[in-house]
XYZ file of N, CA, C and O in Angstrom:
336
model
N 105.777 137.146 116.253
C 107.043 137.789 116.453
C 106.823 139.282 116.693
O 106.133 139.890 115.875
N 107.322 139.903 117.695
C 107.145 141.477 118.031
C 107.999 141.942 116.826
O 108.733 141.222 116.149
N 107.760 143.387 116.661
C 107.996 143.566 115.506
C 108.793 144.998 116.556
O 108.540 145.227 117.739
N 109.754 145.758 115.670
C 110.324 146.904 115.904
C 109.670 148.214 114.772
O 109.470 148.055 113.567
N 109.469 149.275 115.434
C 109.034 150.451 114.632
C 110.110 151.603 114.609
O 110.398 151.809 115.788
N 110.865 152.483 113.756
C 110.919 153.868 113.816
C 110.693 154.757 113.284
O 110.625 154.652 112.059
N 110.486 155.934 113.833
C 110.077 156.613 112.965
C 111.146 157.761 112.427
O 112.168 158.060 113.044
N 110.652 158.466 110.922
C 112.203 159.036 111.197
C 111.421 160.145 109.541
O 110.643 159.720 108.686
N 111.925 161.314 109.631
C 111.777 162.479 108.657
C 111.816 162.255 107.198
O 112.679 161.992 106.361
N 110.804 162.420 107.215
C 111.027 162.119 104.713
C 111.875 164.086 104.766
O 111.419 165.050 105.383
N 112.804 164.053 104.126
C 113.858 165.556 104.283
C 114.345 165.946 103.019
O 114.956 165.126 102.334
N 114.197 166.813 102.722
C 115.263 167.337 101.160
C 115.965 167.984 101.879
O 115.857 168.220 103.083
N 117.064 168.437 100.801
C 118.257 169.604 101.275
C 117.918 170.608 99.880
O 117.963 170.352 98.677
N 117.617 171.671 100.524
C 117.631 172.873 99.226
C 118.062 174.258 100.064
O 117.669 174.885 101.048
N 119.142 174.341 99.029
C 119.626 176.026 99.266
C 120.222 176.017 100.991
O 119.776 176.728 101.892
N 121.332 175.007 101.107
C 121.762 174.739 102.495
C 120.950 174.597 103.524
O 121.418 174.717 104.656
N 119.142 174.226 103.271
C 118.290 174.107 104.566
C 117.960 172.823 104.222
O 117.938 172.359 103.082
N 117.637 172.123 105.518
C 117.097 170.961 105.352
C 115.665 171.035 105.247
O 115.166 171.836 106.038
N 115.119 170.621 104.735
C 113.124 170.626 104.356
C 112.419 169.304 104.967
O 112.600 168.251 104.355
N 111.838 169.299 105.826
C 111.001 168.500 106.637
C 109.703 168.335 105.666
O 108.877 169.239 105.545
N 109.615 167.148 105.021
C 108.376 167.118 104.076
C 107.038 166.275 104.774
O 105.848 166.558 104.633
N 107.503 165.399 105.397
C 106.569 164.375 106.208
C 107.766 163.585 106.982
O 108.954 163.810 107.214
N 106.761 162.460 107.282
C 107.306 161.281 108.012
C 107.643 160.111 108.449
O 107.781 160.010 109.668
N 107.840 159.058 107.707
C 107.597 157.750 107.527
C 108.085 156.847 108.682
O 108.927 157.267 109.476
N 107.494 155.461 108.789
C 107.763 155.091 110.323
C 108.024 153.707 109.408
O 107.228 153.418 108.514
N 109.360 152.757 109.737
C 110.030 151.732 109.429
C 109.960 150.727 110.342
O 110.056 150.953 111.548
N 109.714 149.023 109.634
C 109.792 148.386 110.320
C 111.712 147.818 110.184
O 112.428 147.546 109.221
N 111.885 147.844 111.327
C 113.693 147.625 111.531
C 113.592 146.728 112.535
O 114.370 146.794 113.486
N 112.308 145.459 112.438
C 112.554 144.367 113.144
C 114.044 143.528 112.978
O 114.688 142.926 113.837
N 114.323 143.737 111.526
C 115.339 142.631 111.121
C 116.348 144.043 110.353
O 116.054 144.472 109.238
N 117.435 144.570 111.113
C 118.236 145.681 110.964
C 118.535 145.824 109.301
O 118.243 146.739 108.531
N 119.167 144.671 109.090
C 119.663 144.749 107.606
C 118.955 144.770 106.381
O 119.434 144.771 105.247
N 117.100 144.795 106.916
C 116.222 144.749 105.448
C 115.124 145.744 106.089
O 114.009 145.328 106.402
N 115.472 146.927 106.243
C 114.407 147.588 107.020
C 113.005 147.882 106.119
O 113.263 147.454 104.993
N 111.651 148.423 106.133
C 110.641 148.015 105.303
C 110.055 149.491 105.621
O 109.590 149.569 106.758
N 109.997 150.428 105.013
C 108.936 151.026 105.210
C 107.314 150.944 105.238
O 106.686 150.759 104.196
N 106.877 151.046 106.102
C 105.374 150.382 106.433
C 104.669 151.890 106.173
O 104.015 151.751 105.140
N 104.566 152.840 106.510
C 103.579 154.107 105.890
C 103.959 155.615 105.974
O 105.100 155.825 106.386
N 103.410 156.403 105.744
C 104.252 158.146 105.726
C 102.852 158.697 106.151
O 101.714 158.233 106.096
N 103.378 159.849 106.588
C 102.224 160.675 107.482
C 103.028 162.119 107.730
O 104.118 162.298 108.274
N 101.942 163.255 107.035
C 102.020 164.309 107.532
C 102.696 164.866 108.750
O 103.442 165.836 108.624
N 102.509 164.383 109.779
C 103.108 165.068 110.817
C 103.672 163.824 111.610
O 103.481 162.659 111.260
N 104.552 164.303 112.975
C 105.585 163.708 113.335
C 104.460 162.336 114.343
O 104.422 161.107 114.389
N 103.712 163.483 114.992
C 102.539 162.194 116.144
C 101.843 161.435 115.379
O 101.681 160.386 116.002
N 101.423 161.384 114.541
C 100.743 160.429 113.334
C 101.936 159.493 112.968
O 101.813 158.357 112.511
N 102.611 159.864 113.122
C 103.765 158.800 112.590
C 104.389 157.827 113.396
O 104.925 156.798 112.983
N 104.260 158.335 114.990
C 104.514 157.621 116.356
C 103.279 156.623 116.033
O 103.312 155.720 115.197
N 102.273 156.940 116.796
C 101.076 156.705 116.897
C 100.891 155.561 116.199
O 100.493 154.583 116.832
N 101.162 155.425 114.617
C 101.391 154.442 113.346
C 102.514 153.561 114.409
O 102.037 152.894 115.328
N 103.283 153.593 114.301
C 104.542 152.987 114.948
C 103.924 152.324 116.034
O 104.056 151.101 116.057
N 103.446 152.725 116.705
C 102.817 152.438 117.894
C 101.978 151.145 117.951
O 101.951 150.153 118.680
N 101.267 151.605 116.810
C 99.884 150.383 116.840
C 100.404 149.363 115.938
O 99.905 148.241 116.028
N 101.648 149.642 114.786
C 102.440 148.361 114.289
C 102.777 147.308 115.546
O 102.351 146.165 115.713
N 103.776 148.170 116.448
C 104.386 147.264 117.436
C 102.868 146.667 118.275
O 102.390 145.614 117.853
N 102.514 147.034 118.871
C 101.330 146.831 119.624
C 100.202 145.817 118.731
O 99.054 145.628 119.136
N 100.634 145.339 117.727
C 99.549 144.620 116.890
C 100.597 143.421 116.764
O 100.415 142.428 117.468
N 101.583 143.471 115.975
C 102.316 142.412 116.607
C 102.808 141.953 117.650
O 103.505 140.940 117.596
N 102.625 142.421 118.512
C 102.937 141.963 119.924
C 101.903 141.042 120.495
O 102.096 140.209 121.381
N 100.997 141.251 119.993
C 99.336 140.232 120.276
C 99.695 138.796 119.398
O 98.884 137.870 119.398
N 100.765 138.726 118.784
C 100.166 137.142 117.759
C 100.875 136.565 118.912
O 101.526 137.010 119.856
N 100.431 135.168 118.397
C 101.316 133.586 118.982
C 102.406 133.888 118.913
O 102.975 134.434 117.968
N 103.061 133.383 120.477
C 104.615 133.500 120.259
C 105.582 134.716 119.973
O 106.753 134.684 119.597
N 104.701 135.893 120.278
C 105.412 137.049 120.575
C 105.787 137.441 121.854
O 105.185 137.082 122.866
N 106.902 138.272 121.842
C 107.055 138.647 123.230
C 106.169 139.976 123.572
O 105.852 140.839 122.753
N 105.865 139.955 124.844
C 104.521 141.113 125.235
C 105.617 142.513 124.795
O 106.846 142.501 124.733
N 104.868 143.413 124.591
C 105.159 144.790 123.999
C 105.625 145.427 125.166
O 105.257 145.222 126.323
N 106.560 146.301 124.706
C 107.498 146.675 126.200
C 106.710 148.240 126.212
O 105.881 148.693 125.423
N 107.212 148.735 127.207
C 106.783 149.885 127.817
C 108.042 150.929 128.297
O 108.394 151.245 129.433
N 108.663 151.398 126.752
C 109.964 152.558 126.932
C 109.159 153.366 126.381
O 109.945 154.282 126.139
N 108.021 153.764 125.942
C 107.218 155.033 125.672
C 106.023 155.526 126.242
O 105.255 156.345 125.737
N 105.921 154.901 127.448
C 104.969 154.955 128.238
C 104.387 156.330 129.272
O 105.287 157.011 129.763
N 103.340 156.623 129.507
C 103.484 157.798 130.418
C 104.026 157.794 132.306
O 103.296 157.839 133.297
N 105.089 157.744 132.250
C 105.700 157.464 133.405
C 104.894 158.149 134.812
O 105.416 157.929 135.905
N 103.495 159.059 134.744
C 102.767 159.222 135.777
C 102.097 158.291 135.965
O 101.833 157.819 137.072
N 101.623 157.780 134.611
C 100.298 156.559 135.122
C 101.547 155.155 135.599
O 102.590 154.731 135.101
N 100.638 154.782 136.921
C 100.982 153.241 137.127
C 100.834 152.019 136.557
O 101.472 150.982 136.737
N 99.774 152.302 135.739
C 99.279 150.764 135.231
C 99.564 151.483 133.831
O 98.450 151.888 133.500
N 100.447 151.842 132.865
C 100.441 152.153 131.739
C 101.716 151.131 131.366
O 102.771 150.919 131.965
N 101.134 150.552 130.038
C 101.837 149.783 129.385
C 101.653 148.247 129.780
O 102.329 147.291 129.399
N 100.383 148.267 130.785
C 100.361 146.629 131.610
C 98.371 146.575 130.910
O 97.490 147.406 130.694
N 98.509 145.275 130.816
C 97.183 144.655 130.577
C 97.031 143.922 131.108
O 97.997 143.161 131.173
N 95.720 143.491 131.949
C 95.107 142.964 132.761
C 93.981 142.273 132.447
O 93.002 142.927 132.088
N 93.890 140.731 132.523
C 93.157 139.934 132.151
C 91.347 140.921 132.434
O 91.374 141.596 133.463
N 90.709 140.956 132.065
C 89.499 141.365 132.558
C 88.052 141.437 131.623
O 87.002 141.816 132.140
């Protein structure tokens, strides 16, 4: 089963500022029981995590292939795998 990732700010509120502490990336395959899967220092570590969740479940039996909405839209062959 493909799995869904997001990622999204661990935040306090002190003294009317919001505080960016890290970053944790959620699995929200199934909306109503979302799971936090890991936290990371900075925001690309936390994609990246996200990234290789979806991209690891997307490889089992009976998943659907991993889509390509974060892809680098210069390269042509990005987000495609090729038997080889």
């Amino acid at each position: 089963m493909t799995r869904v990732a997001r990622v999204e700010p661990i935040s306090q509120k002190r003294d009317n500022k919001l505080i960016i502490s890290g970053w944790r990336v959620i699995d929200v395959t199934d909306p109503n029981e979302p799971q936090e899967i890991s936290q990371h220092e900075t925001e690309p570590q936390a994609i990246e995590a996200a990234r290789r969740f979806e991209a690891k479940t997307a490889e089992e039996l009976g998943s659907d292939p991993d889509d390509t909405q974060d892809y680098d839209a210069s390269d042509e062959q990005a987000g495609k795998r090729f038997p080889g």
